[in-house]
PDB file of C-alpha atoms in Angstrom:
ATOM      1  CA  MET B   1       0.000   0.000   0.000  1.00  0.00           C
ATOM      2  CA  THR B   2       2.850   2.399   0.791  1.00  0.00           C
ATOM      3  CA  ALA B   3       4.319   1.825  -2.674  1.00  0.00           C
ATOM      4  CA  PHE B   4       1.015   2.879  -4.244  1.00  0.00           C
ATOM      5  CA  PHE B   5       0.951   6.199  -2.385  1.00  0.00           C
ATOM      6  CA  GLU B   6       4.618   6.828  -3.115  1.00  0.00           C
ATOM      7  CA  HIS B   7       3.906   6.241  -6.806  1.00  0.00           C
ATOM      8  CA  GLN B   8       1.025   8.745  -6.629  1.00  0.00           C
ATOM      9  CA  ARG B   9       3.242  11.354  -4.941  1.00  0.00           C
ATOM     10  CA  SER B  10       5.990  10.809  -7.500  1.00  0.00           C
ATOM     11  CA  SER B  11       3.518  11.053 -10.375  1.00  0.00           C
ATOM     12  CA  TYR B  12       2.088  14.290  -8.927  1.00  0.00           C
ATOM     13  CA  ARG B  13       5.566  15.813  -8.595  1.00  0.00           C
ATOM     14  CA  LYS B  14       6.555  14.849 -12.123  1.00  0.00           C
ATOM     15  CA  ASN B  15       3.328  16.202 -13.633  1.00  0.00           C
ATOM     16  CA  TYR B  16       3.796  19.414 -11.657  1.00  0.00           C
ATOM     17  CA  ILE B  17       7.290  19.835 -13.139  1.00  0.00           C
ATOM     18  CA  ARG B  18       6.032  18.945 -16.633  1.00  0.00           C
ATOM     19  CA  ASN B  19       3.710  21.963 -16.450  1.00  0.00           C
ATOM     20  CA  LEU B  20       6.686  24.160 -15.578  1.00  0.00           C
ATOM     21  CA  ILE B  21       8.723  22.727 -18.450  1.00  0.00           C
ATOM     22  CA  MET B  22       5.803  23.182 -20.843  1.00  0.00           C
ATOM     23  CA  LEU B  23       5.570  26.849 -19.882  1.00  0.00           C
ATOM     24  CA  ALA B  24       9.332  27.412 -20.013  1.00  0.00           C
ATOM     25  CA  ALA B  25       9.538  25.859 -23.479  1.00  0.00           C
ATOM     26  CA  SER B  26       6.446  27.655 -24.827  1.00  0.00           C
ATOM     27  CA  ASP B  27       8.536  30.481 -26.268  1.00  0.00           C
ATOM     28  CA  GLY B  28      10.760  27.977 -28.084  1.00  0.00           C
ATOM     29  CA  ASN B  29      13.715  28.537 -25.783  1.00  0.00           C
ATOM     30  CA  LEU B  30      14.477  26.824 -22.475  1.00  0.00           C
ATOM     31  CA  ASN B  31      17.165  29.113 -21.081  1.00  0.00           C
ATOM     32  CA  GLU B  32      19.582  28.582 -18.213  1.00  0.00           C
ATOM     33  CA  GLY B  33      17.513  30.592 -15.720  1.00  0.00           C
ATOM     34  CA  GLU B  34      14.442  28.513 -16.497  1.00  0.00           C
ATOM     35  CA  ARG B  35      16.436  25.277 -16.143  1.00  0.00           C
ATOM     36  CA  TYR B  36      17.816  26.446 -12.813  1.00  0.00           C
ATOM     37  CA  LEU B  37      14.322  27.274 -11.531  1.00  0.00           C
ATOM     38  CA  ILE B  38      12.983  23.896 -12.711  1.00  0.00           C
ATOM     39  CA  TYR B  39      15.778  22.126 -10.810  1.00  0.00           C
ATOM     40  CA  SER B  40      15.229  24.286  -7.744  1.00  0.00           C
ATOM     41  CA  ILE B  41      11.478  23.672  -7.631  1.00  0.00           C
ATOM     42  CA  GLY B  42      11.891  19.986  -8.509  1.00  0.00           C
ATOM     43  CA  LYS B  43      14.416  19.410  -5.734  1.00  0.00           C
ATOM     44  CA  SER B  44      12.237  21.290  -3.225  1.00  0.00           C
ATOM     45  CA  ARG B  45       9.433  18.900  -4.206  1.00  0.00           C
ATOM     46  CA  GLY B  46      11.607  15.840  -3.601  1.00  0.00           C
ATOM     47  CA  LEU B  47      12.698  14.916  -7.117  1.00  0.00           C
ATOM     48  CA  LYS B  48      16.240  13.727  -7.829  1.00  0.00           C
ATOM     49  CA  ASP B  49      18.557  15.245 -10.439  1.00  0.00           C
ATOM     50  CA  TRP B  50      18.208  12.194 -12.696  1.00  0.00           C
ATOM     51  CA  GLN B  51      14.405  12.449 -12.548  1.00  0.00           C
ATOM     52  CA  LEU B  52      14.557  16.120 -13.514  1.00  0.00           C
ATOM     53  CA  GLU B  53      16.998  15.339 -16.333  1.00  0.00           C
ATOM     54  CA  ASN B  54      14.588  12.692 -17.640  1.00  0.00           C
ATOM     55  CA  LEU B  55      11.680  15.129 -17.483  1.00  0.00           C
ATOM     56  CA  LEU B  56      13.665  17.808 -19.316  1.00  0.00           C
ATOM     57  CA  ALA B  57      14.565  15.261 -22.011  1.00  0.00           C
ATOM     58  CA  GLU B  58      10.907  14.327 -22.640  1.00  0.00           C
ATOM     59  CA  ASP B  59       9.034  15.634 -25.665  1.00  0.00           C
ATOM     60  CA  ILE B  60       6.499  17.750 -23.803  1.00  0.00           C
ATOM     61  CA  ARG B  61       4.686  18.901 -26.942  1.00  0.00           C
ATOM     62  CA  GLU B  62       2.295  15.983 -26.486  1.00  0.00           C
ATOM     63  CA  SER B  63       1.805  16.586 -22.757  1.00  0.00           C
ATOM     64  CA  GLU B  64      -1.535  17.594 -21.347  1.00  0.00           C
ATOM     65  CA  VAL B  65      -1.786  20.310 -18.730  1.00  0.00           C
ATOM     66  CA  PHE B  66      -1.747  18.696 -15.312  1.00  0.00           C
ATOM     67  CA  VAL B  67      -4.622  19.887 -13.106  1.00  0.00           C
ATOM     68  CA  PRO B  68      -4.131  19.370  -9.362  1.00  0.00           C
ATOM     69  CA  GLU B  69      -7.258  18.313  -7.484  1.00  0.00           C
ATOM     70  CA  THR B  70      -7.440  21.042  -4.833  1.00  0.00           C
ATOM     71  CA  LEU B  71      -7.526  24.807  -5.209  1.00  0.00           C
ATOM     72  CA  ASP B  72      -4.550  25.131  -2.848  1.00  0.00           C
ATOM     73  CA  ASN B  73      -2.457  22.833  -5.034  1.00  0.00           C
ATOM     74  CA  ARG B  74      -3.591  24.672  -8.163  1.00  0.00           C
ATOM     75  CA  MET B  75      -2.568  27.978  -6.602  1.00  0.00           C
ATOM     76  CA  ASN B  76       0.812  26.530  -5.570  1.00  0.00           C
ATOM     77  CA  LEU B  77       1.358  25.488  -9.159  1.00  0.00           C
ATOM     78  CA  LEU B  78       0.258  28.903 -10.469  1.00  0.00           C
ATOM     79  CA  TYR B  79       2.736  30.512  -8.062  1.00  0.00           C
ATOM     80  CA  ASP B  80       5.591  28.469  -9.523  1.00  0.00           C
ATOM     81  CA  LEU B  81       4.340  28.975 -13.077  1.00  0.00           C
ATOM     82  CA  MET B  82       4.389  32.734 -12.548  1.00  0.00           C
ATOM     83  CA  ARG B  83       7.907  32.522 -11.155  1.00  0.00           C
ATOM     84  CA  MET B  84       8.793  30.742 -14.407  1.00  0.00           C
ATOM     85  CA  VAL B  85       7.153  33.460 -16.523  1.00  0.00           C
ATOM     86  CA  TYR B  86       9.302  36.125 -14.877  1.00  0.00           C
ATOM     87  CA  VAL B  87      12.575  34.212 -14.412  1.00  0.00           C
ATOM     88  CA  ASP B  88      14.105  35.659 -17.595  1.00  0.00           C
ATOM     89  CA  GLY B  89      12.640  39.132 -17.069  1.00  0.00           C
ATOM     90  CA  ILE B  90      10.590  38.880 -20.276  1.00  0.00           C
ATOM     91  CA  VAL B  91       6.880  38.119 -20.301  1.00  0.00           C
ATOM     92  CA  ASP B  92       6.368  36.423 -23.651  1.00  0.00           C
ATOM     93  CA  ASN B  93       2.933  36.350 -25.334  1.00  0.00           C
ATOM     94  CA  GLN B  94       3.075  32.542 -25.649  1.00  0.00           C
ATOM     95  CA  GLU B  95       3.705  32.274 -21.915  1.00  0.00           C
ATOM     96  CA  VAL B  96       0.733  34.522 -21.136  1.00  0.00           C
ATOM     97  CA  GLU B  97      -1.494  32.513 -23.480  1.00  0.00           C
ATOM     98  CA  LEU B  98      -0.422  29.251 -21.839  1.00  0.00           C
ATOM     99  CA  ILE B  99      -1.113  30.738 -18.386  1.00  0.00           C
ATOM    100  CA  LYS B 100      -4.596  31.669 -19.611  1.00  0.00           C
ATOM    101  CA  GLN B 101      -5.156  28.126 -20.919  1.00  0.00           C
ATOM    102  CA  ILE B 102      -3.994  26.681 -17.621  1.00  0.00           C
ATOM    103  CA  ILE B 103      -6.304  29.020 -15.686  1.00  0.00           C
ATOM    104  CA  ALA B 104      -9.204  27.833 -17.861  1.00  0.00           C
ATOM    105  CA  LYS B 105      -8.299  24.178 -17.222  1.00  0.00           C
ATOM    106  CA  PHE B 106      -8.115  24.976 -13.510  1.00  0.00           C
ATOM    107  CA  ARG B 107     -11.712  26.251 -13.815  1.00  0.00           C
ATOM    108  CA  LEU B 108     -10.794  29.752 -12.689  1.00  0.00           C
ATOM    109  CA  ARG B 109     -11.885  33.043 -14.247  1.00  0.00           C
ATOM    110  CA  GLN B 110      -9.694  34.451 -17.013  1.00  0.00           C
ATOM    111  CA  GLN B 111      -9.249  37.827 -15.275  1.00  0.00           C
ATOM    112  CA  LEU B 112      -6.968  35.997 -12.853  1.00  0.00           C
ATOM    113  CA  ALA B 113      -4.196  36.064 -15.477  1.00  0.00           C
ATOM    114  CA  ASP B 114      -4.032  39.871 -15.400  1.00  0.00           C
ATOM    115  CA  HIS B 115      -4.015  39.892 -11.606  1.00  0.00           C
ATOM    116  CA  LEU B 116      -1.187  37.339 -11.515  1.00  0.00           C
ATOM    117  CA  ILE B 117       0.875  39.334 -14.020  1.00  0.00           C
ATOM    118  CA  ASP B 118       0.457  42.468 -11.909  1.00  0.00           C
ATOM    119  CA  LEU B 119       1.190  40.631  -8.669  1.00  0.00           C
ATOM    120  CA  PHE B 120       4.452  39.090  -9.950  1.00  0.00           C
ATOM    121  CA  ARG B 121       5.639  42.088 -11.977  1.00  0.00           C
ATOM    122  CA  TYR B 122       8.313  43.003  -9.404  1.00  0.00           C
ATOM    123  CA  GLY B 123       9.071  39.496  -8.211  1.00  0.00           C
ATOM    124  CA  ALA B 124       7.315  36.761  -6.296  1.00  0.00           C
ATOM    125  CA  PRO B 125       5.061  38.252  -3.607  1.00  0.00           C
ATOM    126  CA  PRO B 126       5.890  37.686   0.066  1.00  0.00           C
ATOM    127  CA  ASP B 127       4.121  34.750   1.739  1.00  0.00           C
ATOM    128  CA  GLY B 128       1.547  36.898   3.542  1.00  0.00           C
ATOM    129  CA  GLU B 129       0.607  38.769   0.389  1.00  0.00           C
ATOM    130  CA  TRP B 130       0.328  35.499  -1.550  1.00  0.00           C
ATOM    131  CA  LYS B 131      -1.912  33.944   1.130  1.00  0.00           C
ATOM    132  CA  GLU B 132      -4.223  36.973   0.999  1.00  0.00           C
ATOM    133  CA  PHE B 133      -4.284  36.709  -2.779  1.00  0.00           C
ATOM    134  CA  VAL B 134      -5.188  32.994  -2.627  1.00  0.00           C
ATOM    135  CA  GLU B 135      -8.042  33.777  -0.223  1.00  0.00           C
ATOM    136  CA  HIS B 136      -9.253  36.466  -2.632  1.00  0.00           C
ATOM    137  CA  VAL B 137      -9.061  34.027  -5.553  1.00  0.00           C
ATOM    138  CA  ASN B 138     -11.093  31.507  -3.586  1.00  0.00           C
ATOM    139  CA  THR B 139     -13.940  33.990  -3.222  1.00  0.00           C
ATOM    140  CA  ALA B 140     -13.724  35.950  -6.482  1.00  0.00           C
ATOM    141  CA  PHE B 141     -12.217  33.790  -9.226  1.00  0.00           C
ATOM    142  CA  VAL B 142     -13.461  30.231  -8.754  1.00  0.00           C
ATOM    143  CA  ARG B 143     -16.056  29.352 -11.402  1.00  0.00           C
TER     144      ARG B 143
END
């Protein structure tokens, strides 16, 4: 039974990172800053270097957007996705469009994309500000 749950956790982590890779590669260029952030987030989520290397080597063009089950997990993923959008200092139109698609798949209102772009414009928000934002999203942006 433990092996089953460990497999589920590993699958969740890998799918989470696949979303980040999909976003990072959406502009046709996976740069060093994006790679570094993918490794940083992956390691913080318990993935090994070899697992991250395997994920980066996958052809993600055929990947589906991974949708976490809970709103909290969706917001955690959006937080990391927004960090990825801003890691190179350039907000690319393809990245914004993919964020909008992800928000739609997460069953959240499209206006959330503009709010996220504003919120992350000068870097990732502090924890308290992010928690307030998540509470606001829960009341105003869930469809």
